[in-house]
Coordinates of C-alpha atoms in Angstrom, one line a residue:
X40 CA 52.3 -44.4 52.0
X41 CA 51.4 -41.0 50.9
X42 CA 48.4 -41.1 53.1
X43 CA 50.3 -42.0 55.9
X44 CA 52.9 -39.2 55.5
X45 CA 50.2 -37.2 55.5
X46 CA 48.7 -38.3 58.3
X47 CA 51.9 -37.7 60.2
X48 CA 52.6 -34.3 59.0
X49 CA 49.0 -32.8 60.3
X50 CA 49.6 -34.6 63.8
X51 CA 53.1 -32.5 64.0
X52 CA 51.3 -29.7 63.2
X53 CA 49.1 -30.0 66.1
X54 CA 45.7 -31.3 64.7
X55 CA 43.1 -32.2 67.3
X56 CA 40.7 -34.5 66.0
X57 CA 36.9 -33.8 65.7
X58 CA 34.6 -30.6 66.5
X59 CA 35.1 -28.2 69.2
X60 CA 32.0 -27.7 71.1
X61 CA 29.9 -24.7 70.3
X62 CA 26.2 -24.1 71.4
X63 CA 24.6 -25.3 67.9
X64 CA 22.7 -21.9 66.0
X65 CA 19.9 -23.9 65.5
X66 CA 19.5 -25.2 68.8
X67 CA 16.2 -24.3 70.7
X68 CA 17.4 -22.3 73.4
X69 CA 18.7 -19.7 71.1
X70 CA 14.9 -18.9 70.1
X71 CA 13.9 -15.6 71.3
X72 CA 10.6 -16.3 72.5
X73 CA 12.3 -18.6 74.9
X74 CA 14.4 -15.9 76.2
X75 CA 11.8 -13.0 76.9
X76 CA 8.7 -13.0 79.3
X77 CA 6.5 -16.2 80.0
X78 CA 3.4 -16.0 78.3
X79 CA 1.4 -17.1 81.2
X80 CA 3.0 -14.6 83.3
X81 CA 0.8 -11.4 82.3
X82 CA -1.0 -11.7 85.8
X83 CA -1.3 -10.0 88.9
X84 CA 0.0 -13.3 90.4
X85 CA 3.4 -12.8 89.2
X86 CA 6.4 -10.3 88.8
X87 CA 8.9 -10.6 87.0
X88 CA 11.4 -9.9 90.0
X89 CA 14.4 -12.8 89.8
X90 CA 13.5 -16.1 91.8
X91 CA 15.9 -16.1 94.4
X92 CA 17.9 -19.8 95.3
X93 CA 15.8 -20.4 98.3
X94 CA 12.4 -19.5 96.9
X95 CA 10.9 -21.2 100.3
X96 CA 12.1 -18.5 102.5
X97 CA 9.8 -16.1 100.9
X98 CA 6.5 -18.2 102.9
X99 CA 9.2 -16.2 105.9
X100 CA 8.4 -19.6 107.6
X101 CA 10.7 -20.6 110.3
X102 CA 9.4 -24.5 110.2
X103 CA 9.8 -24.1 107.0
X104 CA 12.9 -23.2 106.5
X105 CA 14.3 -25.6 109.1
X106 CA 12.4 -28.6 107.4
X107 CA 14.2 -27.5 104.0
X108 CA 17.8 -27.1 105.8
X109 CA 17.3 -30.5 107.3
X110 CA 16.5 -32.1 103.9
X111 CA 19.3 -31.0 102.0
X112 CA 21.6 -32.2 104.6
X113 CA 20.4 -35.4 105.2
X114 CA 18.3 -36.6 102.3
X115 CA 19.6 -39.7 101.3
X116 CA 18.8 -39.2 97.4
X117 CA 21.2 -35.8 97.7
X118 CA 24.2 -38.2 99.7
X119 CA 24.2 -40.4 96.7
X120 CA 24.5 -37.8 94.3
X121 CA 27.1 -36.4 96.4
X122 CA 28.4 -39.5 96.0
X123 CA 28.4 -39.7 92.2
X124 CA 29.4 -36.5 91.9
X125 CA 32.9 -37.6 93.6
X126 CA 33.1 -40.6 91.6
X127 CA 32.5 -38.7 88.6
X128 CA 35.3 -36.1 89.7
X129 CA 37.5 -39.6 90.0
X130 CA 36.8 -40.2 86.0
X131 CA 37.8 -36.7 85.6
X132 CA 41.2 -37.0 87.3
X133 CA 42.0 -40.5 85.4
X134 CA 41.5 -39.3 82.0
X135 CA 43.9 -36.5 82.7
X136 CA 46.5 -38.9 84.1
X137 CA 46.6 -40.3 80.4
X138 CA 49.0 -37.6 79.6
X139 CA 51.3 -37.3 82.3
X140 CA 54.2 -39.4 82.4
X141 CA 54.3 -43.7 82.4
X142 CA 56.8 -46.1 83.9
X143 CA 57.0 -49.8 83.9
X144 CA 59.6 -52.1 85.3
X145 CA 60.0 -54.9 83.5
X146 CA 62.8 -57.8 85.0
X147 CA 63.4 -61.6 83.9
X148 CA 65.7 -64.2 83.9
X149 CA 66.0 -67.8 82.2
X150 CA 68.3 -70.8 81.0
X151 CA 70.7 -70.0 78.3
X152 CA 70.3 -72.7 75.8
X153 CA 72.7 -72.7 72.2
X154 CA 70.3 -72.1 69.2
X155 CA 70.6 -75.7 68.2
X156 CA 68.1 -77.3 70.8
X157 CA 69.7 -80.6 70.5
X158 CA 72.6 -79.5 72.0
X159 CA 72.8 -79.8 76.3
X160 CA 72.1 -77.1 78.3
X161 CA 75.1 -74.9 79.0
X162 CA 74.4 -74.3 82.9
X163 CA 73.9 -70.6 82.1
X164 CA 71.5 -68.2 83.1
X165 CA 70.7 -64.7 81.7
X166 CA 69.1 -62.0 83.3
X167 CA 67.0 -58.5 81.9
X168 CA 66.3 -55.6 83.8
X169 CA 64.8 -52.7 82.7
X170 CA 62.9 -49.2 84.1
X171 CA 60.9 -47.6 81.0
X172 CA 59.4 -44.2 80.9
X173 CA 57.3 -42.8 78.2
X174 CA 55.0 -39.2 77.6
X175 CA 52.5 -39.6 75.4
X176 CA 52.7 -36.6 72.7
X177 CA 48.6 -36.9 72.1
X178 CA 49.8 -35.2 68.5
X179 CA 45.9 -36.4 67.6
X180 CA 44.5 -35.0 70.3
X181 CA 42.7 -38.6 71.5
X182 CA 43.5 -37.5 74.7
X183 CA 42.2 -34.1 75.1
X184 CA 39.4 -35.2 73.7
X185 CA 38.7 -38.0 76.2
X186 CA 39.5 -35.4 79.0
X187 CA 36.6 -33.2 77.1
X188 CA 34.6 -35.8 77.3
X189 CA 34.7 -37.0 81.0
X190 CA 34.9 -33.3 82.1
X191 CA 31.7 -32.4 80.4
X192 CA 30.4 -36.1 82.2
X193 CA 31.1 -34.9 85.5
X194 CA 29.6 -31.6 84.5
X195 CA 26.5 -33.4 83.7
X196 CA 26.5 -35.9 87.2
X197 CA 27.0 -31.9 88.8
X198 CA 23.9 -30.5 87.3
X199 CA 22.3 -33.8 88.4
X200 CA 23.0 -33.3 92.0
X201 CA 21.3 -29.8 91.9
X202 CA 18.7 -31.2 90.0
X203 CA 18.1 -33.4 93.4
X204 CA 18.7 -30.3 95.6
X205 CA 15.3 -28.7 93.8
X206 CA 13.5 -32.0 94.2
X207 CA 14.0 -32.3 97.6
X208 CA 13.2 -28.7 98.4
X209 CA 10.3 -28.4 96.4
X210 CA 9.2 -32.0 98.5
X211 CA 9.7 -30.8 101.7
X212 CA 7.5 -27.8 101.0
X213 CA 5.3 -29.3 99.2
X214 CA 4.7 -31.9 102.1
X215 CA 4.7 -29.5 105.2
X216 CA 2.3 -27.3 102.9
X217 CA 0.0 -30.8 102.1
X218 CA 0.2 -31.3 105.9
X219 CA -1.5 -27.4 106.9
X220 CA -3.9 -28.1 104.0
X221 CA -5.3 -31.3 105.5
X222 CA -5.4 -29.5 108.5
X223 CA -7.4 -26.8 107.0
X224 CA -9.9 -29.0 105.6
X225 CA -10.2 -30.7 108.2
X226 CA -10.7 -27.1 110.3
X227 CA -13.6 -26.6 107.6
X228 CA -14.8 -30.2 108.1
X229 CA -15.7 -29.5 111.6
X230 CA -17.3 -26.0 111.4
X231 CA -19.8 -28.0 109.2
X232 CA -19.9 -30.4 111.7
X233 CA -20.5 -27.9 114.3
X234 CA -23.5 -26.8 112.6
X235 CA -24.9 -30.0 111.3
X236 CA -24.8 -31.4 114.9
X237 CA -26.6 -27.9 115.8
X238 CA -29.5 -28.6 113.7
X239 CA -28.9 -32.3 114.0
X240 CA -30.2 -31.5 117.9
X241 CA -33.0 -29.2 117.2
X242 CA -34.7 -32.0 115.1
X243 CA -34.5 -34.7 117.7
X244 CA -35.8 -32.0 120.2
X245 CA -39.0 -30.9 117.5
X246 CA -39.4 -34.4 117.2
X247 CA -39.5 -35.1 121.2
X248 CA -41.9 -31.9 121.5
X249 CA -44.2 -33.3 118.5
X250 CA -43.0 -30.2 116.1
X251 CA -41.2 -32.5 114.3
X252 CA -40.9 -35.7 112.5
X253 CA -38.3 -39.0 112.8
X254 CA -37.7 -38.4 109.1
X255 CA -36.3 -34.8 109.6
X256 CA -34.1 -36.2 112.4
X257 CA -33.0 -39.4 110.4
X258 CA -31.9 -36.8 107.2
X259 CA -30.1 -34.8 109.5
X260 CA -28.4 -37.7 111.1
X261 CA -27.5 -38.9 107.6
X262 CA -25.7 -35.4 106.9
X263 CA -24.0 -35.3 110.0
X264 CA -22.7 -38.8 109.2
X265 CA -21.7 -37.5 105.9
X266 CA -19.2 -34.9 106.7
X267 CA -18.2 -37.1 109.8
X268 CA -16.8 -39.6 107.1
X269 CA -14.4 -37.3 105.5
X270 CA -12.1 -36.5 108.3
X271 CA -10.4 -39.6 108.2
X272 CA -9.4 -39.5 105.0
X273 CA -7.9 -36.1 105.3
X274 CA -6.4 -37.3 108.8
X275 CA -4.6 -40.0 106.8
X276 CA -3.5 -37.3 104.0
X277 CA -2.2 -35.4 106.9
X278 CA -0.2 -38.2 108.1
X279 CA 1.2 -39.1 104.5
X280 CA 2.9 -35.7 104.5
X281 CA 4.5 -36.0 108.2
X282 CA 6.0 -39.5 106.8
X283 CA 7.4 -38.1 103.5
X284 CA 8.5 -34.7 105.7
X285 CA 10.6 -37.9 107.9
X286 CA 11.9 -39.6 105.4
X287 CA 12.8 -36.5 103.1
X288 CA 15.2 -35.7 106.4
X289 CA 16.3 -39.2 106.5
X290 CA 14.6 -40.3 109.7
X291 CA 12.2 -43.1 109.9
X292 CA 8.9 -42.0 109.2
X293 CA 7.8 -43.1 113.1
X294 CA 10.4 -39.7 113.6
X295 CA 8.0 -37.2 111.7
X296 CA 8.3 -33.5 113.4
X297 CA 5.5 -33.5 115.6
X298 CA 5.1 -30.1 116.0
X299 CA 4.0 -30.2 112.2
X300 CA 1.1 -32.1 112.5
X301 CA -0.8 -29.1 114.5
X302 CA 0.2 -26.7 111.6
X303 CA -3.0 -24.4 111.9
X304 CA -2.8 -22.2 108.5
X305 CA -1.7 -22.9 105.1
X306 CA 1.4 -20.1 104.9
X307 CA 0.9 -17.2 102.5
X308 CA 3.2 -15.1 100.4
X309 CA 3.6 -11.7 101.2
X310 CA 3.3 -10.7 97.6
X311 CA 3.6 -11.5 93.5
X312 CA 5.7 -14.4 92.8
X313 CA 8.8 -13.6 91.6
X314 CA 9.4 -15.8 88.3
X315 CA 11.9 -13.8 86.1
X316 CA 11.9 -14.7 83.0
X317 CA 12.9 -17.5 80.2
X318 CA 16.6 -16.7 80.0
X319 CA 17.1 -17.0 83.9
X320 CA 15.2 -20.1 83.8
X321 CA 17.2 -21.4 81.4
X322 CA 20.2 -20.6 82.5
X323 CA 19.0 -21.7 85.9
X324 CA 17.7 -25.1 85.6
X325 CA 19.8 -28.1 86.2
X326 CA 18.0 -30.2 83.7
X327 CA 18.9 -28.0 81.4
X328 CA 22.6 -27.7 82.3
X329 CA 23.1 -31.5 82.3
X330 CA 21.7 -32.1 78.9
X331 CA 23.8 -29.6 77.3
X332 CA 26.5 -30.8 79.1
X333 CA 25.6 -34.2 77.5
X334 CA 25.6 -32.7 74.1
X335 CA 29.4 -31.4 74.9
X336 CA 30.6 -35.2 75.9
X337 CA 28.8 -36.3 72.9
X338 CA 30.9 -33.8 70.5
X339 CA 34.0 -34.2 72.4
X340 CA 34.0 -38.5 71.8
X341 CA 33.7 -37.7 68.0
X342 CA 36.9 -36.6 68.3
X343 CA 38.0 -39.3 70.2
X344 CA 36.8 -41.8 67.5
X345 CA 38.4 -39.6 65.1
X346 CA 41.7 -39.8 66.9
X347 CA 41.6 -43.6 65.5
X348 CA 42.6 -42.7 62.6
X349 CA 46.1 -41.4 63.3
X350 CA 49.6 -43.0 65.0
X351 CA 50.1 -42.3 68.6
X352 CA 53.0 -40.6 69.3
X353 CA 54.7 -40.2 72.6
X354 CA 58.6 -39.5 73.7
X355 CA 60.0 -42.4 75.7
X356 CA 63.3 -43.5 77.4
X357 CA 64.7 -46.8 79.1
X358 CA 67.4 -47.7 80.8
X359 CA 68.4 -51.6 81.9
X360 CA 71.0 -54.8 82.2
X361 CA 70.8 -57.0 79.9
X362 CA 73.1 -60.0 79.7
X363 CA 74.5 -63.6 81.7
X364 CA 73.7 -63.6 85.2
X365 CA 77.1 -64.3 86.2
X366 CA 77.6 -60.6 84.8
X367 CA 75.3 -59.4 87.3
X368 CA 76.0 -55.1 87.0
X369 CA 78.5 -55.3 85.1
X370 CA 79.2 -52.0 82.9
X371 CA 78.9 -54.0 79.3
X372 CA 75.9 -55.3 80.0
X373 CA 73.8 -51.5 80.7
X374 CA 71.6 -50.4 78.1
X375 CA 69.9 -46.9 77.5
X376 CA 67.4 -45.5 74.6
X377 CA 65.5 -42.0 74.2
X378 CA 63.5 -41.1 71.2
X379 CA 60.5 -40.5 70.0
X380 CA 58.3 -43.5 69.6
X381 CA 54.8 -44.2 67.4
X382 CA 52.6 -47.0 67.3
X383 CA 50.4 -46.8 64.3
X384 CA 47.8 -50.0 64.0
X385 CA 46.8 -49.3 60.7
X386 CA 42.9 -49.9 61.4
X387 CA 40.4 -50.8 59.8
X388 CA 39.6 -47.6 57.7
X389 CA 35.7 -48.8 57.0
X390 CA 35.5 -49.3 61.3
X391 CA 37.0 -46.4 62.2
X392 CA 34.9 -44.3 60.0
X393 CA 31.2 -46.3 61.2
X394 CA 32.7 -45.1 64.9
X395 CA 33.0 -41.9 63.9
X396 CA 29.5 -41.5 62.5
X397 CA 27.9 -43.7 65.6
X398 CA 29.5 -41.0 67.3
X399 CA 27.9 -37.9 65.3
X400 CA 24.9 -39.9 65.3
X401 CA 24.8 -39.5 69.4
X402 CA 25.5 -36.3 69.5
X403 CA 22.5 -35.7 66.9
X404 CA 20.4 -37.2 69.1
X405 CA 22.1 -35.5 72.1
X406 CA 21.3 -32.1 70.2
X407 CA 17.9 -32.9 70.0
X408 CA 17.5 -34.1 73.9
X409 CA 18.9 -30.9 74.6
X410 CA 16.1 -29.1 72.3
X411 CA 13.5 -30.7 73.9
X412 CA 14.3 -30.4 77.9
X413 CA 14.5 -26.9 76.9
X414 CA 10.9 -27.4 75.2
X415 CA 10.0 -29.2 78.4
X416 CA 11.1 -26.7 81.0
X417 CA 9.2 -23.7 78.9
X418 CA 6.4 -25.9 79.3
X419 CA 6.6 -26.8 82.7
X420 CA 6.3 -23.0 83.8
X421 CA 3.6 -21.8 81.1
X422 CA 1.4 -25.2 82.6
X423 CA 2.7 -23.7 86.5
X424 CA 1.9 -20.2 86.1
X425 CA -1.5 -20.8 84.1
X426 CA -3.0 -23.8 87.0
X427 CA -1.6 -21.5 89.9
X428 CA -3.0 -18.4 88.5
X429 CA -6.7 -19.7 87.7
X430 CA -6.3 -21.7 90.8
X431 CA -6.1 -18.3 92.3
X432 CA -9.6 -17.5 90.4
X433 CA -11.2 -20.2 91.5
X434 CA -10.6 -19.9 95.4
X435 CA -11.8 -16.0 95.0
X436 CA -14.9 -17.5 93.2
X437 CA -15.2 -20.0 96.3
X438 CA -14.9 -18.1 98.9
X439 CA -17.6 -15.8 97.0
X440 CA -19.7 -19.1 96.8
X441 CA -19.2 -19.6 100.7
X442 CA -20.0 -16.4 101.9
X443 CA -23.3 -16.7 99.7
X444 CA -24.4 -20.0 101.2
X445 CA -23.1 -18.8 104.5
X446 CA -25.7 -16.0 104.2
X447 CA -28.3 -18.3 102.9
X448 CA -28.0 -20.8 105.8
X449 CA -28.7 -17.7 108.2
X450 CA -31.7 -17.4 106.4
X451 CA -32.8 -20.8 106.6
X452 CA -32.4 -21.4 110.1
X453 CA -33.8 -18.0 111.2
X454 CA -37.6 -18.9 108.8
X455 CA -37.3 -22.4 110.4
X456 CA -37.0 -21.5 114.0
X457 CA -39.6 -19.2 113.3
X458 CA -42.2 -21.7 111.4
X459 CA -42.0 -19.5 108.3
X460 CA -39.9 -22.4 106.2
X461 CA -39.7 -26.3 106.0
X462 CA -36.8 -28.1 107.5
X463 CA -35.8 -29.6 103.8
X464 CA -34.8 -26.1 102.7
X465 CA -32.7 -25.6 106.1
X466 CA -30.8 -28.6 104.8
X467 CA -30.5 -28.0 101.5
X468 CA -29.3 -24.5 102.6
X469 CA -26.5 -26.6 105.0
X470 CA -25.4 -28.8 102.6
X471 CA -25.1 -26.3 100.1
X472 CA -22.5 -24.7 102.9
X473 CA -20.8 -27.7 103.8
X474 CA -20.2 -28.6 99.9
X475 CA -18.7 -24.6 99.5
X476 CA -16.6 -24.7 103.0
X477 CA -15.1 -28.1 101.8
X478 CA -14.6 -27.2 97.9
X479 CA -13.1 -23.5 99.3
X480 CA -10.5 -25.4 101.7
X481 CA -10.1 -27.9 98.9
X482 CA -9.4 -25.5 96.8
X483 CA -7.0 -23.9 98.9
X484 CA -5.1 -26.8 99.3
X485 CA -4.4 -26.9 95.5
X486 CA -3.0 -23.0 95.4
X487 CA -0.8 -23.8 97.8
X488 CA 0.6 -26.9 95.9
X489 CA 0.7 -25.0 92.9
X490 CA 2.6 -22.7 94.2
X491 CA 5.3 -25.5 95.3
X492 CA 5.0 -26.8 91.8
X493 CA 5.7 -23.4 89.8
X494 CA 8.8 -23.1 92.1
X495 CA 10.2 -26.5 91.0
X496 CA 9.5 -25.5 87.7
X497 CA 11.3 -23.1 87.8
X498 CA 13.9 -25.0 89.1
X499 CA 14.8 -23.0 92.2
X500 CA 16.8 -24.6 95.5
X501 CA 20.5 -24.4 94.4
X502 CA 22.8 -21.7 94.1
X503 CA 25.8 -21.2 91.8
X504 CA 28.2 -21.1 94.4
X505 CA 27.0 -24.7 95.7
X506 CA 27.5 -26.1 92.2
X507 CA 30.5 -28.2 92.2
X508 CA 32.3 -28.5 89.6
X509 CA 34.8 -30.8 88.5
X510 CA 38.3 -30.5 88.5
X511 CA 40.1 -28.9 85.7
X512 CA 39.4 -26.0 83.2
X513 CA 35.9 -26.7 81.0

């Protein structure tokens, strides 16, 4: 009894049940090293400029940008998180409607029969009709919490639907720039081919003039053959791209943008890219958001479990006619009450107190999802920045590589012509170009896809003001 007095006193005195939520000290994104500059990010590559919301309009690519603007209207993936997102916003407006005001109507009417069964039925008939209206007081704050808790859920389903939006511009770009890279190589495919077929033809016409043999024109054959070979591959690579630039749109892929598919150059950035540093980024990335957001929920349904413990509370009226149905309206038979009511189920104690600590026991491991998308997306840029930036490296060293065995072919074909070398060092000298203008273009390719992968990273392609969020103060 004394526990239950208790109990009552601290709910008039406005107790909410469970934890507020507040960023946890010891959470990870409250390191500093997270906060400051990106380790990787000491290159000539990068600034430290802010990433701006639509990173793709810095390729200053009008394709480009009209690919991405299709996308994120259309994209099917981002019309079903739309569509969450107003489900979610749905939860957000029920849980609220828990403390407004509720009404039932409740009406009847039966035999009246003595209390001595044996007895005959009377011919009467009684009647009850009553309206009933009650406002829950939420003294234990089960309520609020629950609002807490779906508000922080809708947060989460929010940050989810940005999450998308980055997906699907990173995609798109990262499919129309696959699509100018397999165009590329295959540009650099057939310059090889242009000169393999060149020397291809001189051979057959030594052989024809007895300068030459059938085994010099067979091995140049063979490398013609070679290079021949790998167009169609990067043809269907090509075509891969325009199908997943379609269906990123939401067209079938038979609808791919033609004028794509003659994309003659990879595009460039003018300059450094801009990557900020780790408190934008984590302030920035959806992922981010949404498991923080989860951690919330998770605090908020500890007080909700908590709630358990205490009477519900809530001011109620009702007004009615009770009495014989022959008496139908009648002023003696109206009714009315108004008071405070409680309903206290006396649980389980032991229950009530394993919920609670399932309930801490989620938001522990909430905590420590949260720790470790923060952990993931410092990752994900250090692993961006380092690949794009010796990617960079390696297409300088390359072209280097090319222009050496572009120089070196020269050579070769100038001794040959003049009888002062042997055709096997003219095709070594060729295939050593063909291998450099292929691994140069391949090479390329990558950059360029690295680049698309440090902006997801980053977790650019929304903006605050196209976060929606849901109804209600946070």
């Amino acid at each position: 009894m004394k526990r239950a007095v208790l109990a009552v006193a601290a709910l008039l005195a406005g107790c909410v049940a469970g934890p507020d939520y507040v960023r946890p000290d010891r959470a990870a994104i409250n390191a500093p090293s997270a906060q400051g500059k990106f380790d990787a990010s000491h290159d000539a590559a990068f600034t430290d400029a802010p990433l701006p919301d639509r990173w793709w309009r810095l390729y200053r690519d009008p394709v480009l940008d009209g690919l991405v603007t299709e996308a994120l209207a259309a994209n099917t993936d981002l019309r079903a998180a739309d569509a969450n997102l107003r489900a979610a916003t749905a939860v957000v407006l029920q849980a609220e409607a828990g403390r407004t005001v509720q009404t039932t109507v409740d009406a009847s009417t039966g035999p009246v029969r003595p209390y001595a069964t044996s007895l005959p039925w009377t011919g009467e008939f009684s009647y009850s009709a009553a309206l009933n209206a009650s406002l829950p007081l939420d003294l234990s704050g089960r309520i609020r919490r629950a609002i807490e808790a779906s508000r922080a859920d809708a947060a989460v389903v929010a940050a989810v639907r940005d999450e998308v939006r980055v997906t699907v511009a990173a995609a798109t770009t990262r499919a129309y720039l696959a699509a100018c890279a397999a165009n590329l190589r295959i540009a650099a495919a057939d310059r090889v081919l242009g000169v393999e077929r060149q020397t291809y033809e001189a051979t057959r016409r030594l052989e024809r003039g007895g300068r030459g043999t059938a085994f010099d024109t067979t091995r140049a054959r063979a490398a013609v053959e070679q290079s021949e070979a790998l167009v169609p591959t990067l043809a269907a690579q090509r075509q891969t791209a325009l199908y997943q630039l379609a269906t990123l749109a939401g067209h079938p892929p038979a609808d791919y943008p033609r004028a794509v598919a003659n994309c003659a150059a990879l595009p460039a950035l003018a300059g450094p890219l801009p990557v900020g540093d780790g408190a934008a980024l984590l302030r920035r990335r959806p992922d981010i958001r949404a498991a923080e957001r989860r951690l919330a929920a998770a605090t908020a349904r500890i007080g909700v479990a908590t709630a358990s413990l205490y009477p519900q509370v809530s001011f109620g009226g009702s007004i009615g006619y009770t009495g014989p149905l022959s008496a139908l309206g009648e002023r003696n038979d109206f009714n009315f009450s108004l008071g405070p009511l409680m309903s206290w189920s006396f649980p389980n104690r032991r229950i009530v107190r394993a919920q609670i600590a399932q309930a801490g026991a989620n938001a522990d491991a909430a905590l420590a999802a949260f720790d470790g998308t923060v952990l993931g997306a410092l990752r994900d840029v250090e692993t961006a920045l380092s690949a794009y930036a010796r990617g960079r490296d390696q297409v300088a060293a390359l072209a280097r590589a090319r222009d050496s065995a572009a120089t070196a072919t020269a050579q070769a074909e100038k001794l040959f012509r003049f009888g002062r070398g042997d055709f096997l060092n003219l095709l070594s000298a060729q295939a050593t170009l063909a291998n450099a203008e292929v691994s140069l273009a391949a090479a390329q390719a990558a950059v360029a896809d690295e680049q698309a992968q440090l902006f997801l990273a980053l977790g650019g392609g929304w903006g605050a003001n196209e976060a929606a969020p849901p109804p209600g103060k946070p």
